[in-house]
């Protein structure tokens, strides 16, 4: 089998890159990685060499190119069905896919107002009603999933659903958007993983500055 190679954007900012990376690390899938920094004003022409969409992340597997975070994770889940990327139970798996799809297509208020930024010192940010509604919906999803599964992750063990919400854990902490205990409980579980700690350490070492993400 050809090696998996994952192209990523800046680890400090690229929430979509973070998702497949933490999923693959958490599930002990071997891959190589390449960080290609982005610039919002002019873009990065280097993306044309590997990304059909001119976005990151992108997974190369032999002669196959897969782009989009969720598509990448679905492909790797098919490669390694024994690793538990999705819950085993049919109903839980359907719910995990539903909340992953909701994260993929929704919560635009939160994503737009509160970019992922590991280097930014934590501090309260005044946000709009739309952002507060997004946060409330996310907390409700987390609460219901953890109460049903028993935790520590949304469906007990770490799944793609957790990877989809990992950047939100960072955002809620950075911008101090909630004091809800479920955010602390779930956030502590996420931050306690070796995969999270490895990504965060690399993000903190980066020196690239993307002004639009420095809220």
PDB file of N, CA, C and O in Angstrom, residues 35 73-74 79 93-94 119 126 131 133 139 143 145 173 190-191 200 202 206-207:
ATOM      1  N   UNK A  35       3.462  20.928   5.725  1.00  0.00           N
ATOM      2  CA  UNK A  35       2.786  22.194   5.992  1.00  0.00           C
ATOM      3  C   UNK A  35       3.110  23.174   4.871  1.00  0.00           C
ATOM      4  O   UNK A  35       4.279  23.459   4.600  1.00  0.00           O
ATOM      5  N   UNK A  73     -11.211  12.001   5.942  1.00  0.00           N
ATOM      6  CA  UNK A  73     -11.434  11.105   7.079  1.00  0.00           C
ATOM      7  C   UNK A  73     -12.294   9.913   6.695  1.00  0.00           C
ATOM      8  O   UNK A  73     -12.065   8.792   7.161  1.00  0.00           O
ATOM      9  N   UNK A  74     -13.286  10.123   5.836  1.00  0.00           N
ATOM     10  CA  UNK A  74     -14.103   8.998   5.368  1.00  0.00           C
ATOM     11  C   UNK A  74     -13.241   7.999   4.596  1.00  0.00           C
ATOM     12  O   UNK A  74     -13.392   6.772   4.753  1.00  0.00           O
ATOM     13  N   UNK A  79     -10.135   2.760   4.647  1.00  0.00           N
ATOM     14  CA  UNK A  79      -8.864   2.030   4.598  1.00  0.00           C
ATOM     15  C   UNK A  79      -8.630   1.219   5.863  1.00  0.00           C
ATOM     16  O   UNK A  79      -8.042   0.128   5.812  1.00  0.00           O
ATOM     17  N   UNK A  93     -23.594   5.669  14.940  1.00  0.00           N
ATOM     18  CA  UNK A  93     -22.836   6.063  13.752  1.00  0.00           C
ATOM     19  C   UNK A  93     -23.622   7.070  12.912  1.00  0.00           C
ATOM     20  O   UNK A  93     -23.058   8.037  12.391  1.00  0.00           O
ATOM     21  N   UNK A  94     -24.921   6.860  12.786  1.00  0.00           N
ATOM     22  CA  UNK A  94     -25.757   7.811  12.045  1.00  0.00           C
ATOM     23  C   UNK A  94     -25.753   9.174  12.722  1.00  0.00           C
ATOM     24  O   UNK A  94     -25.655  10.218  12.050  1.00  0.00           O
ATOM     25  N   UNK A 119      -1.985  30.467  19.212  1.00  0.00           N
ATOM     26  CA  UNK A 119      -1.014  31.372  19.830  1.00  0.00           C
ATOM     27  C   UNK A 119      -1.673  32.532  20.559  1.00  0.00           C
ATOM     28  O   UNK A 119      -1.032  33.181  21.389  1.00  0.00           O
ATOM     29  N   UNK A 126     -16.404  39.843  22.917  1.00  0.00           N
ATOM     30  CA  UNK A 126     -17.826  40.136  22.746  1.00  0.00           C
ATOM     31  C   UNK A 126     -18.253  39.671  21.360  1.00  0.00           C
ATOM     32  O   UNK A 126     -17.636  40.033  20.360  1.00  0.00           O
ATOM     33  N   UNK A 131     -23.353  34.185  16.914  1.00  0.00           N
ATOM     34  CA  UNK A 131     -22.265  33.386  17.485  1.00  0.00           C
ATOM     35  C   UNK A 131     -22.728  32.721  18.775  1.00  0.00           C
ATOM     36  O   UNK A 131     -22.451  31.533  19.001  1.00  0.00           O
ATOM     37  N   UNK A 133     -25.694  31.834  19.523  1.00  0.00           N
ATOM     38  CA  UNK A 133     -26.595  30.744  19.157  1.00  0.00           C
ATOM     39  C   UNK A 133     -25.807  29.526  18.683  1.00  0.00           C
ATOM     40  O   UNK A 133     -26.163  28.381  19.010  1.00  0.00           O
ATOM     41  N   UNK A 139     -22.878  23.279  22.400  1.00  0.00           N
ATOM     42  CA  UNK A 139     -22.875  22.760  23.774  1.00  0.00           C
ATOM     43  C   UNK A 139     -24.004  21.753  23.974  1.00  0.00           C
ATOM     44  O   UNK A 139     -23.832  20.747  24.684  1.00  0.00           O
ATOM     45  N   UNK A 143     -23.418  17.950  25.114  1.00  0.00           N
ATOM     46  CA  UNK A 143     -24.068  17.465  26.338  1.00  0.00           C
ATOM     47  C   UNK A 143     -24.875  16.191  26.057  1.00  0.00           C
ATOM     48  O   UNK A 143     -24.770  15.190  26.789  1.00  0.00           O
ATOM     49  N   UNK A 145     -24.643  14.051  23.567  1.00  0.00           N
ATOM     50  CA  UNK A 145     -23.804  12.918  23.163  1.00  0.00           C
ATOM     51  C   UNK A 145     -23.062  12.314  24.350  1.00  0.00           C
ATOM     52  O   UNK A 145     -23.017  11.086  24.512  1.00  0.00           O
ATOM     53  N   UNK A 173     -12.111  28.102  24.177  1.00  0.00           N
ATOM     54  CA  UNK A 173     -11.131  28.443  25.207  1.00  0.00           C
ATOM     55  C   UNK A 173     -10.431  29.760  24.899  1.00  0.00           C
ATOM     56  O   UNK A 173     -10.269  30.615  25.781  1.00  0.00           O
ATOM     57  N   UNK A 190     -10.201  16.366  25.322  1.00  0.00           N
ATOM     58  CA  UNK A 190      -9.548  16.592  24.037  1.00  0.00           C
ATOM     59  C   UNK A 190      -8.093  17.043  24.233  1.00  0.00           C
ATOM     60  O   UNK A 190      -7.175  16.513  23.597  1.00  0.00           O
ATOM     61  N   UNK A 191      -7.904  18.010  25.128  1.00  0.00           N
ATOM     62  CA  UNK A 191      -6.554  18.529  25.348  1.00  0.00           C
ATOM     63  C   UNK A 191      -5.637  17.506  26.002  1.00  0.00           C
ATOM     64  O   UNK A 191      -4.407  17.645  25.934  1.00  0.00           O
ATOM     65  N   UNK A 200      -0.660  21.220  19.070  1.00  0.00           N
ATOM     66  CA  UNK A 200      -0.553  22.516  19.738  1.00  0.00           C
ATOM     67  C   UNK A 200       0.904  22.947  19.864  1.00  0.00           C
ATOM     68  O   UNK A 200       1.238  24.123  19.627  1.00  0.00           O
ATOM     69  N   UNK A 202       3.386  22.244  17.935  1.00  0.00           N
ATOM     70  CA  UNK A 202       3.856  22.694  16.627  1.00  0.00           C
ATOM     71  C   UNK A 202       3.249  24.046  16.260  1.00  0.00           C
ATOM     72  O   UNK A 202       3.937  24.917  15.710  1.00  0.00           O
ATOM     73  N   UNK A 206       5.123  28.105  15.297  1.00  0.00           N
ATOM     74  CA  UNK A 206       5.045  28.754  13.993  1.00  0.00           C
ATOM     75  C   UNK A 206       5.199  30.265  14.132  1.00  0.00           C
ATOM     76  O   UNK A 206       4.791  30.856  15.136  1.00  0.00           O
ATOM     77  N   UNK A 207       5.754  30.870  13.105  1.00  0.00           N
ATOM     78  CA  UNK A 207       5.986  32.322  13.127  1.00  0.00           C
ATOM     79  C   UNK A 207       5.162  33.067  12.081  1.00  0.00           C
ATOM     80  O   UNK A 207       5.165  34.285  12.053  1.00  0.00           O
TER      81      UNK A 207
END
